[in-house]
Coordinates of C-alpha atoms in Angstrom, one line a residue:
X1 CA -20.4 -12.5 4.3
X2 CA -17.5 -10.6 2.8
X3 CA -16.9 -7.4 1.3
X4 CA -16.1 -6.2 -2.5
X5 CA -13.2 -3.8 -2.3
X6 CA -11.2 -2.4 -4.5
X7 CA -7.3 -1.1 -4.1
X8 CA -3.4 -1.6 -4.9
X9 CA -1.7 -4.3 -3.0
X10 CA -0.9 -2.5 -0.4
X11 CA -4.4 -0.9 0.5
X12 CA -5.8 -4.2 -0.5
X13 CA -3.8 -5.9 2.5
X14 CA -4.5 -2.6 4.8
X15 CA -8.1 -3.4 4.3
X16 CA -8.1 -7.2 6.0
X17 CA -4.8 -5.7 8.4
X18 CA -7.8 -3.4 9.8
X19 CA -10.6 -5.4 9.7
X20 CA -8.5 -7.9 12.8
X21 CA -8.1 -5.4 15.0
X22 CA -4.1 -4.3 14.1
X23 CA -4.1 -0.4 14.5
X24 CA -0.1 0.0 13.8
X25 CA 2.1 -0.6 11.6
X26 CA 6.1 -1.0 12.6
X27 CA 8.8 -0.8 9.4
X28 CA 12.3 0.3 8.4
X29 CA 11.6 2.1 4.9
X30 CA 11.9 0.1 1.8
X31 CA 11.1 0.3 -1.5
X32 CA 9.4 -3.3 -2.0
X33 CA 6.6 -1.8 0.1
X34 CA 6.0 1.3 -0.6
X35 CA 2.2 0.6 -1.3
X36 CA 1.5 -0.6 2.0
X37 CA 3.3 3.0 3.2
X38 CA 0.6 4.8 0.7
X39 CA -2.1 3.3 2.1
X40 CA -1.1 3.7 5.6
X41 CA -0.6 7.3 4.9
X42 CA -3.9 8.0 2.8
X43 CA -6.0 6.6 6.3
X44 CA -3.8 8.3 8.6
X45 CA -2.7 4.9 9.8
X46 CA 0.0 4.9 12.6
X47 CA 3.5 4.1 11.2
X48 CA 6.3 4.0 13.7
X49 CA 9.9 3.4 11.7
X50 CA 13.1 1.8 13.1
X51 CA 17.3 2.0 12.5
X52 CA 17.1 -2.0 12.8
X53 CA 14.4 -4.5 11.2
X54 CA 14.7 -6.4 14.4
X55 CA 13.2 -3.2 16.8
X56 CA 10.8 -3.5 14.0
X57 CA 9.5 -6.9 14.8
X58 CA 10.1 -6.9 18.8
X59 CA 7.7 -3.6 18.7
X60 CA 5.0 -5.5 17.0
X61 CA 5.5 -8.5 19.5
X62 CA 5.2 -6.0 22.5
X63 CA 2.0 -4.7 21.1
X64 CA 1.0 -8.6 20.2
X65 CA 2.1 -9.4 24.2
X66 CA 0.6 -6.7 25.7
X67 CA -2.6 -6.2 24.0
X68 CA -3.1 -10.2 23.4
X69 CA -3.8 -9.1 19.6
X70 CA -1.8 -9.2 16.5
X71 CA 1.3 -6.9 15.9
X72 CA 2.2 -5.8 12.4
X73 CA 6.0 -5.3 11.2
X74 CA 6.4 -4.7 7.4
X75 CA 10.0 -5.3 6.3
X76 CA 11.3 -4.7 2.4
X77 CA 13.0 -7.8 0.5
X78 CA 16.2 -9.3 1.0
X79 CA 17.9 -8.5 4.1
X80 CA 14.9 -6.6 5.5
X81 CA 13.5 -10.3 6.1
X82 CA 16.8 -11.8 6.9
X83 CA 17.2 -9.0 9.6
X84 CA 14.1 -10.1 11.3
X85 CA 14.5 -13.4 11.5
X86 CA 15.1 -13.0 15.6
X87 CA 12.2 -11.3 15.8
X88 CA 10.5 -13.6 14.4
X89 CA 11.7 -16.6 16.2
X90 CA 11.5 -14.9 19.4
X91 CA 7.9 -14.6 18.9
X92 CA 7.4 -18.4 17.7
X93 CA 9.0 -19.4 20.9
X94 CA 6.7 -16.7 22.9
X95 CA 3.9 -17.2 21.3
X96 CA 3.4 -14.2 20.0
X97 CA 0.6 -13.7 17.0
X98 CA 2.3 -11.3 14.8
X99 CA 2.1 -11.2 11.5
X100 CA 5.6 -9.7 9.5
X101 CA 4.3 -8.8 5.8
X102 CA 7.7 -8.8 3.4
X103 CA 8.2 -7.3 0.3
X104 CA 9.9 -9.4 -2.3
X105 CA 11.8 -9.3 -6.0
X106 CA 9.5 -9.3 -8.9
X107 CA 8.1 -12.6 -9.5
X108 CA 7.6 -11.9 -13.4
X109 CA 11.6 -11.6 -13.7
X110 CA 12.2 -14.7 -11.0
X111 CA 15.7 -15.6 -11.5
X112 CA 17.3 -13.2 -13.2
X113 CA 18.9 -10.7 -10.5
X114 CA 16.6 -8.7 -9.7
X115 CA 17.5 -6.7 -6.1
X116 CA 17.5 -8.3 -3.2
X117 CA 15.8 -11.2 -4.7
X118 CA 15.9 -14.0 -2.2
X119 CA 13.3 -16.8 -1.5
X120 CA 12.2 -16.2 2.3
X121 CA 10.1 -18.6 2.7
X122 CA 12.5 -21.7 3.6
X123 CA 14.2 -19.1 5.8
X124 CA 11.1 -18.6 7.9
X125 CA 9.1 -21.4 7.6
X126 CA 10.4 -23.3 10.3
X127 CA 9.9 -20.1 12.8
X128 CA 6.5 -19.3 11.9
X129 CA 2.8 -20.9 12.3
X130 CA 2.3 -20.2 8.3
X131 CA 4.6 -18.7 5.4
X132 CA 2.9 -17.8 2.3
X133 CA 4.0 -16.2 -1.1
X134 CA 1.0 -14.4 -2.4
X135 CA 0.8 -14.2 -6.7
X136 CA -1.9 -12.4 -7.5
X137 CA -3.4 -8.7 -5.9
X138 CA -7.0 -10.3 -5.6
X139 CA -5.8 -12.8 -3.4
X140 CA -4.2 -10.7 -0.6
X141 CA -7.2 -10.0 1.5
X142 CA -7.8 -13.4 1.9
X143 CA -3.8 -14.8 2.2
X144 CA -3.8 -11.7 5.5
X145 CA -6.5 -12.5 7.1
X146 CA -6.1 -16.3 6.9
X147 CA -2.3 -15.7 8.3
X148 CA -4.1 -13.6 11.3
X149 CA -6.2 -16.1 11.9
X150 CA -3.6 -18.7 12.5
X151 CA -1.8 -16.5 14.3
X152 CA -4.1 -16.3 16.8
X153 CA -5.8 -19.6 17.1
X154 CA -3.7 -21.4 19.9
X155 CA -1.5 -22.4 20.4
X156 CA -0.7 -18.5 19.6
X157 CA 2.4 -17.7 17.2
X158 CA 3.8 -15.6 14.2
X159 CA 3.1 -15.5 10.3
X160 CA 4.8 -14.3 7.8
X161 CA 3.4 -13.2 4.0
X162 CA 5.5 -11.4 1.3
X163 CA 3.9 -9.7 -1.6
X164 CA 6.1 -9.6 -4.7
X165 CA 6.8 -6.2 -5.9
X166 CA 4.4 -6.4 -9.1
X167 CA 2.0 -7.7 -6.8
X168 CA 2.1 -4.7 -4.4
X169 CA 1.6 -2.5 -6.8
X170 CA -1.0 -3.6 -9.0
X171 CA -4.7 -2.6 -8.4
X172 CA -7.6 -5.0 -8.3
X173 CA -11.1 -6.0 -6.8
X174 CA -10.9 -8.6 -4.0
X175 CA -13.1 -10.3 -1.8
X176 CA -12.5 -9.0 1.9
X177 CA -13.2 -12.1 3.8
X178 CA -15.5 -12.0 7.6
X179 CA -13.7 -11.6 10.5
X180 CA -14.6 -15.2 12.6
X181 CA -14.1 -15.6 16.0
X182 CA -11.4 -18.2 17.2
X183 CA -13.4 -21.1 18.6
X184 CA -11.9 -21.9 22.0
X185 CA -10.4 -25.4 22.0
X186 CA -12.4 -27.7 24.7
X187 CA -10.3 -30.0 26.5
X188 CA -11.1 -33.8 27.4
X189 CA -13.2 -33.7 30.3
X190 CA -11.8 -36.8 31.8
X191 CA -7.9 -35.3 31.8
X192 CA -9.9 -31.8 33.1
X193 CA -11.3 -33.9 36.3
X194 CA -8.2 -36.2 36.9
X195 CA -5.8 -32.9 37.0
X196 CA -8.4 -31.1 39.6
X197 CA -8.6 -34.3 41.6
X198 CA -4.3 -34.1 42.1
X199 CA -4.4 -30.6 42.9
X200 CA -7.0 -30.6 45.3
X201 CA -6.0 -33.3 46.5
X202 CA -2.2 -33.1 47.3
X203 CA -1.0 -32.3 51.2
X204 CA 1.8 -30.0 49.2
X205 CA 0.8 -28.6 45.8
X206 CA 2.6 -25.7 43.8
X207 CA 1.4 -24.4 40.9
X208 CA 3.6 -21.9 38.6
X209 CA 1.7 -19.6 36.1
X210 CA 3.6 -18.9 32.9
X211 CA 3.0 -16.4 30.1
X212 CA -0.4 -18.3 28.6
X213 CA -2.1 -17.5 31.4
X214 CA -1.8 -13.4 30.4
X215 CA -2.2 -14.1 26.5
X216 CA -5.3 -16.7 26.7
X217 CA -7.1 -14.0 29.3
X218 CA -7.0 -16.2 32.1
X219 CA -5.8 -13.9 35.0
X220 CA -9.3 -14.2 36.8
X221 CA -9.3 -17.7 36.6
X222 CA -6.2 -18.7 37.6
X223 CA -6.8 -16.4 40.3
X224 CA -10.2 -18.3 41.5
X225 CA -8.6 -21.3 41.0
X226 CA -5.4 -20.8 43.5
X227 CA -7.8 -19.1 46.2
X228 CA -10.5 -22.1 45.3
X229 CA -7.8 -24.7 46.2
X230 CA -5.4 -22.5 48.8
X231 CA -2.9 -23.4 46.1
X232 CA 0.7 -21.1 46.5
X233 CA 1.6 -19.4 43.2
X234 CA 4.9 -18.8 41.7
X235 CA 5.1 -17.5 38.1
X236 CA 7.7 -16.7 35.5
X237 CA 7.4 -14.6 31.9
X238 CA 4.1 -13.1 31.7
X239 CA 2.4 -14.7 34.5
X240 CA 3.9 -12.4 36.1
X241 CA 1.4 -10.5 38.4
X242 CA -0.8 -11.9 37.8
X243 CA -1.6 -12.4 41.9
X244 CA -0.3 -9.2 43.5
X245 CA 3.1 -9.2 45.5
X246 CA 0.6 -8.7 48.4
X247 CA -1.7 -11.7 48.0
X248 CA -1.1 -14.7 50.5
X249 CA -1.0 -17.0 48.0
X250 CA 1.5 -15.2 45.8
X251 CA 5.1 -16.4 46.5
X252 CA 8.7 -15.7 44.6
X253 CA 11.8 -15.8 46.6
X254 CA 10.9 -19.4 47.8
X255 CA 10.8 -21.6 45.2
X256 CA 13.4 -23.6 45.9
X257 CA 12.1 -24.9 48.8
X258 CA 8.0 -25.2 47.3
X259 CA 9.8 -27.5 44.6
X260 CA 11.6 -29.4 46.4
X261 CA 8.7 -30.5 49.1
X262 CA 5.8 -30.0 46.6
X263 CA 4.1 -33.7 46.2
X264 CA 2.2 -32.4 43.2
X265 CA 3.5 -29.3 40.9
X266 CA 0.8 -27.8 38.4
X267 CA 2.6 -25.8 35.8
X268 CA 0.1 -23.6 33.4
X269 CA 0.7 -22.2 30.3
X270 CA 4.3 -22.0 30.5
X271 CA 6.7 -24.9 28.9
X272 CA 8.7 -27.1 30.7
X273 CA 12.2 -26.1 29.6
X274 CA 14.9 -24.7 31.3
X275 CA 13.6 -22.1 33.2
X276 CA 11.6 -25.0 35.5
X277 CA 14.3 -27.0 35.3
X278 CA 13.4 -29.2 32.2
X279 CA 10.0 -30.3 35.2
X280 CA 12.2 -32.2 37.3
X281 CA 10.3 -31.8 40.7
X282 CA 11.6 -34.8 42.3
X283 CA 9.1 -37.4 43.3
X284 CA 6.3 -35.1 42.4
X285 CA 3.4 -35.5 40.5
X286 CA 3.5 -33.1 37.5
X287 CA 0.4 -31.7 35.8
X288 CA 1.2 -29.7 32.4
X289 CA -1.9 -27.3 31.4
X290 CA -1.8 -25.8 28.0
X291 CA -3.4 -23.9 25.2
X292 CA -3.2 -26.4 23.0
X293 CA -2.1 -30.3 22.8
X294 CA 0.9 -29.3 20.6
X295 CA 2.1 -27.6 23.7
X296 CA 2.6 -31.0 25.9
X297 CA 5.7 -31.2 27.3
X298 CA 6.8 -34.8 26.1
X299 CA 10.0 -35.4 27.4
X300 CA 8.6 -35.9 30.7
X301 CA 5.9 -38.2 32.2
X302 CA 3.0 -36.4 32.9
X303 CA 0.5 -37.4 35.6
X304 CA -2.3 -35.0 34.2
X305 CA -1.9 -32.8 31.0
X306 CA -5.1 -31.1 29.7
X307 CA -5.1 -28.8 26.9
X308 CA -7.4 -26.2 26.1
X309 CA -8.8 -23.0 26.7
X310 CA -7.0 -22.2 29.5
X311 CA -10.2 -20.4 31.3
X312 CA -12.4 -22.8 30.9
X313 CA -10.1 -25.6 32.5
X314 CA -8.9 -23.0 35.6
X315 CA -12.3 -22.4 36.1
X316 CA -13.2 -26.0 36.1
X317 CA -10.7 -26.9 39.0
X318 CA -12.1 -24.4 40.8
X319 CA -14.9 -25.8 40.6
X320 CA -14.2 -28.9 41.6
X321 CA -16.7 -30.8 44.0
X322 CA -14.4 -33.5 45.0
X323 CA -12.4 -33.6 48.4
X324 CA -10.1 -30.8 49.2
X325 CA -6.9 -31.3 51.6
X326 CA -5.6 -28.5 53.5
X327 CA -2.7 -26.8 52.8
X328 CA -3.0 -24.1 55.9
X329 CA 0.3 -25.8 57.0
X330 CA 1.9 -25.9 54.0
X331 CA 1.1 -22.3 53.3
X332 CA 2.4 -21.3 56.2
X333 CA 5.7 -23.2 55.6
X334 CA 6.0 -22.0 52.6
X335 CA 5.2 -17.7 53.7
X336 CA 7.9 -18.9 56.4
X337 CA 10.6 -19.3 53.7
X338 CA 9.5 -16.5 51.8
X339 CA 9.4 -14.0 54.8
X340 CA 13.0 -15.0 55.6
X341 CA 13.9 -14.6 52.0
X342 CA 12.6 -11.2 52.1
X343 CA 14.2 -10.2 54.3
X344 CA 17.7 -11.0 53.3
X345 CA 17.2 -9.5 50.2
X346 CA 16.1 -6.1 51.6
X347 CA 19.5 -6.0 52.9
X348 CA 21.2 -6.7 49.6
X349 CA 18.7 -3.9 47.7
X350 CA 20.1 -1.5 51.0
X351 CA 23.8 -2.1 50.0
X352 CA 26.1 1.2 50.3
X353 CA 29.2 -0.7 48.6
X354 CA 30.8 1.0 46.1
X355 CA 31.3 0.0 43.2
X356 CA 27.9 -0.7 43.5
X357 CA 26.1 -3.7 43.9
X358 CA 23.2 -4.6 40.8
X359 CA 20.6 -5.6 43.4
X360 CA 20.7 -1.6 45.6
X361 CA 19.4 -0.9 41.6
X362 CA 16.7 -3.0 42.1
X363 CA 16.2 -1.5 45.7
X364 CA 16.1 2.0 44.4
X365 CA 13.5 0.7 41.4
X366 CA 11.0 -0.5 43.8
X367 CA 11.0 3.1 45.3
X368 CA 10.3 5.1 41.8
X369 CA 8.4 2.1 39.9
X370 CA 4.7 2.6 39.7
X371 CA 2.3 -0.5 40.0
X372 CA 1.0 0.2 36.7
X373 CA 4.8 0.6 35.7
X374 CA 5.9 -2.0 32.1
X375 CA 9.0 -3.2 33.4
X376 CA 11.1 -4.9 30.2
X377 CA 14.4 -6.8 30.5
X378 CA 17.0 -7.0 27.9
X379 CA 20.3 -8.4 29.2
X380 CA 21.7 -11.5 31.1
X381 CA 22.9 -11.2 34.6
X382 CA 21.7 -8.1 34.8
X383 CA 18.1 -9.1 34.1
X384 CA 18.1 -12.1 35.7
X385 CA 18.5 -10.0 38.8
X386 CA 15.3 -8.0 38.3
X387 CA 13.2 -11.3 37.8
X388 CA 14.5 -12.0 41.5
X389 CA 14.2 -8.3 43.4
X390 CA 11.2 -6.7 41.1
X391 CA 7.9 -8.5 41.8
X392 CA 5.4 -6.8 39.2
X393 CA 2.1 -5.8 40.7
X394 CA -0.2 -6.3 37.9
X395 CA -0.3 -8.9 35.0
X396 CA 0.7 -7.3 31.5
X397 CA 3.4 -5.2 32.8
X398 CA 6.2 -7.6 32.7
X399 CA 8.3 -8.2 29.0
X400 CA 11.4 -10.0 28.7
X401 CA 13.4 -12.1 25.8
X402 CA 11.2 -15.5 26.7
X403 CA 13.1 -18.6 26.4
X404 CA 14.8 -18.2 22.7
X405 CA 16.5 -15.5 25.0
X406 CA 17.7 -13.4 22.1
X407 CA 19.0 -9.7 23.3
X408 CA 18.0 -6.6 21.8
X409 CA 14.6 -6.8 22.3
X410 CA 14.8 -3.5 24.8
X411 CA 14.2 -0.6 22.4
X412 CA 12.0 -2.6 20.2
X413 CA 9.8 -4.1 22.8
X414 CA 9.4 -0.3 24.2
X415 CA 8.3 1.6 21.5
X416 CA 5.6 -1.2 21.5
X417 CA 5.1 -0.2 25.0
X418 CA 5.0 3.5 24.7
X419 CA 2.6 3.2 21.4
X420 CA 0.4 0.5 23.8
X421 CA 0.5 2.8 26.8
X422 CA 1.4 6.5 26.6
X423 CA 0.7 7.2 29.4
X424 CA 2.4 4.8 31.6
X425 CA 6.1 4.4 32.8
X426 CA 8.4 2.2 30.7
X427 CA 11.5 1.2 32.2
X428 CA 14.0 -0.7 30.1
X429 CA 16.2 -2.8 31.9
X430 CA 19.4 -3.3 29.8
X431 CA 23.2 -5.4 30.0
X432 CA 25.8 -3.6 28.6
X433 CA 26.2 -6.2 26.7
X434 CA 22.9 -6.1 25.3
X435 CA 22.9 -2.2 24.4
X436 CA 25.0 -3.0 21.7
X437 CA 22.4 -4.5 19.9
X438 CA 19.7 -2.0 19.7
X439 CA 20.6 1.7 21.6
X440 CA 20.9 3.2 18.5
X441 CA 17.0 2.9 17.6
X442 CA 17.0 5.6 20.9
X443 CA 17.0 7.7 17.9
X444 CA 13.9 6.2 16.8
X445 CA 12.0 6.7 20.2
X446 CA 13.5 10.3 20.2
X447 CA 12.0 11.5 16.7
X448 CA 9.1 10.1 17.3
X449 CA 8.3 11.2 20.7
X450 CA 8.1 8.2 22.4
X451 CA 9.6 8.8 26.2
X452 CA 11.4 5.8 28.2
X453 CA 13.8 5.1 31.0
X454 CA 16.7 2.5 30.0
X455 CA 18.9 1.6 33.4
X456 CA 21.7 0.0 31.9
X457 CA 23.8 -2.4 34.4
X458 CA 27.3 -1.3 33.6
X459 CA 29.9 -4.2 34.8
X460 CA 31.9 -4.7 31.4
X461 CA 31.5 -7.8 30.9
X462 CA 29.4 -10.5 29.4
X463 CA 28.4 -11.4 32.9
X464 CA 26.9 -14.8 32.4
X465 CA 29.8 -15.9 30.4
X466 CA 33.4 -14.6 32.1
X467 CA 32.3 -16.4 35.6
X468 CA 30.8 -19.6 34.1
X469 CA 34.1 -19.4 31.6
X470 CA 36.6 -18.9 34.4
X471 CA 34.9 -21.7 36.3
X472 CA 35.2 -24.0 34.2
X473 CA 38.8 -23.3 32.5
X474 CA 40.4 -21.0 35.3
X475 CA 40.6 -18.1 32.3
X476 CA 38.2 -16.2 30.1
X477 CA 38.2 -15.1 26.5
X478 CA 35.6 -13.0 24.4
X479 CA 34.0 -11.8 27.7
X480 CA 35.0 -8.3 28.3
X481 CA 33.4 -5.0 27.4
X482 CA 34.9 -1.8 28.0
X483 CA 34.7 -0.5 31.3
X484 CA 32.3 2.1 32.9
X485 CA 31.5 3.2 28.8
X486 CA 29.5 6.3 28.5
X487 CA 26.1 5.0 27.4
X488 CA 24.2 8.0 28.6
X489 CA 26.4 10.2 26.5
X490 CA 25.9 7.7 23.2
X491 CA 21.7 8.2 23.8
X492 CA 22.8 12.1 24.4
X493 CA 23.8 12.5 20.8
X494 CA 20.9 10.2 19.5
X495 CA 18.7 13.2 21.0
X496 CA 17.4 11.7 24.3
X497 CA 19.3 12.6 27.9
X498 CA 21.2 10.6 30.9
X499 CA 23.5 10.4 33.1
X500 CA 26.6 7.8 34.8
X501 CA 26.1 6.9 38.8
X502 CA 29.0 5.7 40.3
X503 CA 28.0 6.0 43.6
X504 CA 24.9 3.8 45.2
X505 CA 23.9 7.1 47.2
X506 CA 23.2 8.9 44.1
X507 CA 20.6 6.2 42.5
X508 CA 17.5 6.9 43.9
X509 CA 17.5 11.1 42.7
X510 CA 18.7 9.9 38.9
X511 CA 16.2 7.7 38.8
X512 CA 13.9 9.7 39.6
X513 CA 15.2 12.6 37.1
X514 CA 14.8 9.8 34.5
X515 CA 11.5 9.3 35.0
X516 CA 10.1 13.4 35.3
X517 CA 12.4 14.1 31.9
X518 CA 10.2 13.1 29.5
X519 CA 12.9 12.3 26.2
X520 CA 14.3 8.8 26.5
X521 CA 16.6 9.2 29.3
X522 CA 19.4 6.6 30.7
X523 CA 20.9 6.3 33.7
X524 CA 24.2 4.2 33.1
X525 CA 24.7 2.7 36.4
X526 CA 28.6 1.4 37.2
X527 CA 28.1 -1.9 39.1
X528 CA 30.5 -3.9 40.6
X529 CA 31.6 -6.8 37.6
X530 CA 33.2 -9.4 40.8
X531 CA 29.2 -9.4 41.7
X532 CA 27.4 -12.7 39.5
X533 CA 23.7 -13.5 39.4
X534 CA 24.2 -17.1 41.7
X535 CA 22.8 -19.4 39.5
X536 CA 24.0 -22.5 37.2
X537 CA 23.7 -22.9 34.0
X538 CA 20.5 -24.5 32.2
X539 CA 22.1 -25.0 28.5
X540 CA 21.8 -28.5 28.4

């Protein structure tokens, strides 16, 4: 059944924005949309602003991550889209279901100047589940809730309407459609039973848990599953935590070696790109479990791919009556690597070298972080250094660029944070590199109250660049940054507080002044720029 309502554009569109759960709105004022302001401010309907559309649209992505429902970013005409367009893509590649409402020109005067008058569609189309001009006021209740709608059907993803400016501002009555539920996809049963069979019965199986698992609420079941089976874990993206660091099936720091024995490797709700090394596992059988058949990895042969609700097939292989091997051995062989692992990289996170080394960062981090803490990357080598020394304790505390990897997601992706959890600690983890992209929306986060840490890892240098680029050429160009800059004295005159460490002894007390201060606060750490994350390069 729907609902008669009456409104202007924009309280027309709050209406069905409401109805689907969204509770915030994230913008960068702009004239195109000034209805959808009113009607925010009429309800006393959170509006958080930004210095950059793109913090706009990573904030509503964070909230979309986090809260697995979908974030709002409203963004005026022109270059107000065009400035989002990361965002955007970001979250097609993530998965995200957000939904970015644009103003646009007047359609009435269509091709005769009017400002900022720009077709968006084309531009978006190709990073977005559905792009949709709305015409008429009547029909915006129905063109938003639709777009939410796709946007969270799996496989999950952004949407994107604009609302002309006459459009926005005119008033009629409009049908305010029913909320549905999603249906949940069912897989084939066949592909279901076939994938169980390999796991359960391989003398060596892995299985890797990727960001799906989090958004499609399957953390309990993938849990049941791995302790069903005895199956190690591994994850990457959001998957992360979701077995605690403690768990004896949870395993990080020895991948290489599970990958590289594994017989079968089940990889779930994650894609098989780069990051897993395009699902090259050798002579292994590979099974690929997904949300949704689009999400099939097909430039690989797949011994078992079913696609579906990801619950209902985790839970179904742990259910699985057939015969179960045992992978005690395996296990063991595998907690053997991982142990030794440990402890070599307990010595790193100890290191007293100055200048000092990224990885005593990470060592001091584990001391102040708490398990509750939302940890968010923003950087290259840097970052890529958490995702090896920080092991998050529980699932939906772990945010990074996904595998678009576009920077400057860091101040956008924690004022979605802050807004989803007040009362938690967020701790940005930033390049230098990457702080020129979004720092100055600190201001942002200042004025509106919104506390954070940001540890900046300050070599300068584009890390993963001037090594690779040295490597290969025996020189470098474009790949420096100015050494040991004073970022903590840039988010001092944006309003928020922090301070340069130089010396590896003095981490651990400004951290922990970063976290009591309660104003966005960075501590610009000086590492040592000879000091590369060790790994190659995945751009092919």
């Amino acid at each position: 059944m729907s609902e008669r309502i009456e409104g202007h554009g924009g309280a027309l569109a709050l209406a069905a924005l409401r109805a689907h759960g969204v509770r915030e709105m994230f913008t960068l004022s702009g004239g195109h949309v000034f209805p959808l302001y009113a009607a925010a401010h009429q309800l006393g309907f959170p509006i958080y602003d930004v210095r950059h559309e793109q913090s706009a649209v990573f904030a509503a992505e964070a909230v979309a991550k986090l809260q697995r429902r979908p974030g709002l970013a409203v963004l005026t005409a022109g270059p107000g889209v065009t400035n989002g367009i990361s965002g955007l893509t970001s979250s097609f590649f993530n998965g995200s279901p957000i939904l970015v409402l644009g103003g646009r020109a007047p359609q009435f005067r269509w091709g005769a100047g009017s400002l900022q008058e720009l077709d968006h569609l084309p531009l978006v189309t190709p990073v977005t589940k559905h792009a949709e001009t709305v015409l008429r006021p009547e029909d915006i209740p129905r063109a938003v809730g639709a777009a939410l709608t796709t946007a969270l059907t799996p496989h999950r993803g952004p949407v994107f309407v604009d609302l002309p400016l006459e459009v926005a501002f005119s008033v009629a009555d409009a049908d305010l459609p029913a909320v549905a539920p999603i249906a949940p996809i069912e897989a084939d049963p066949a592909e279901v039973a076939k994938a169980a069979d390999l796991i359960a019965q391989g003398q060596r199986p892995v299985l890797i848990a990727g960001s799906d698992v989090y958004a499609g609420d399957a953390v309990a079941a993938l849990r049941a599953v791995a302790e069903a089976l005895a199956v190690p874990v591994f994850t990457n993206g959001m998957g992360r935590g979701v077995l605690p660091p403690e768990h004896p099936l949870a395993f990080v720091k020895s991948r290489r070696t599970a990958l590289r024995k594994a017989d079968v490797v089940v990889v779930v709700g994650t894609p098989l790109d780069f990051r897993l090394n395009f699902g090259e596992f050798g002579a292994a059988a590979v099974v690929h479990v997904v949300d949704a058949p689009s999400q099939r990895a097909e430039h690989r042969q797949l011994a078992a791919a079913p696609a579906g609700d990801l619950r209902l097939i985790l839970s179904a292989f742990a259910d699985h009556p057939g015969t179960r091997a045992d992978h005690t051995e395996w296990v063991a062989e595998l907690r053997a690597a991982e142990d030794a692992a440990r402890t070599r990289d307990a010595v790193e996170m100890a290191a007293e070298t100055d200048p000092i080394r990224p990885a005593r960062v990470y060592g001091e981090l584990r001391r102040v972080l708490a398990r509750d803490a939302i940890t968010i990357g923003d950087g290259g080598d840097f970052v890529s250094y958490a995702g090896r020394y920080l092991e998050p304790a529980q699932p939906g505390t772990w945010l990074d660029p996904g595998p678009y990897g576009c920077l400057g997601t860091g101040m956008g992706y924690a004022m979605g944070a802050r807004v989803t959890h007040p009362d938690r600690q967020i701790c940005v983890l930033m390049g230098d590199g990457a702080a020129g992209f979004s720092l100055l929306d600190v201001e942002s986060l200042v004025r509106q109250r919104l506390p954070v840490v940001i540890v900046v890892g300050n070599n300068g240098i584009w890390g993963l660049e001037k090594h690779p680029m040295r490597a290969l050429y025996g020189y470098d160009v474009a790949a420096d940054l100015q050494p040991e800059l004073r970022y903590d004295q840039v988010v001092q005159a944006l309003g928020g507080a922090g301070e340069t460490v130089t010396k590896a002894a003095d981490l651990g007390a400004a951290l922990r002044r970063a976290f009591e201060a309660g104003v966005p606060y960075l501590v610009n750490v000086v590492t040592d720029p000879a000091d590369a994350y060790p790994r190659s390069s995945n751009l092919a």
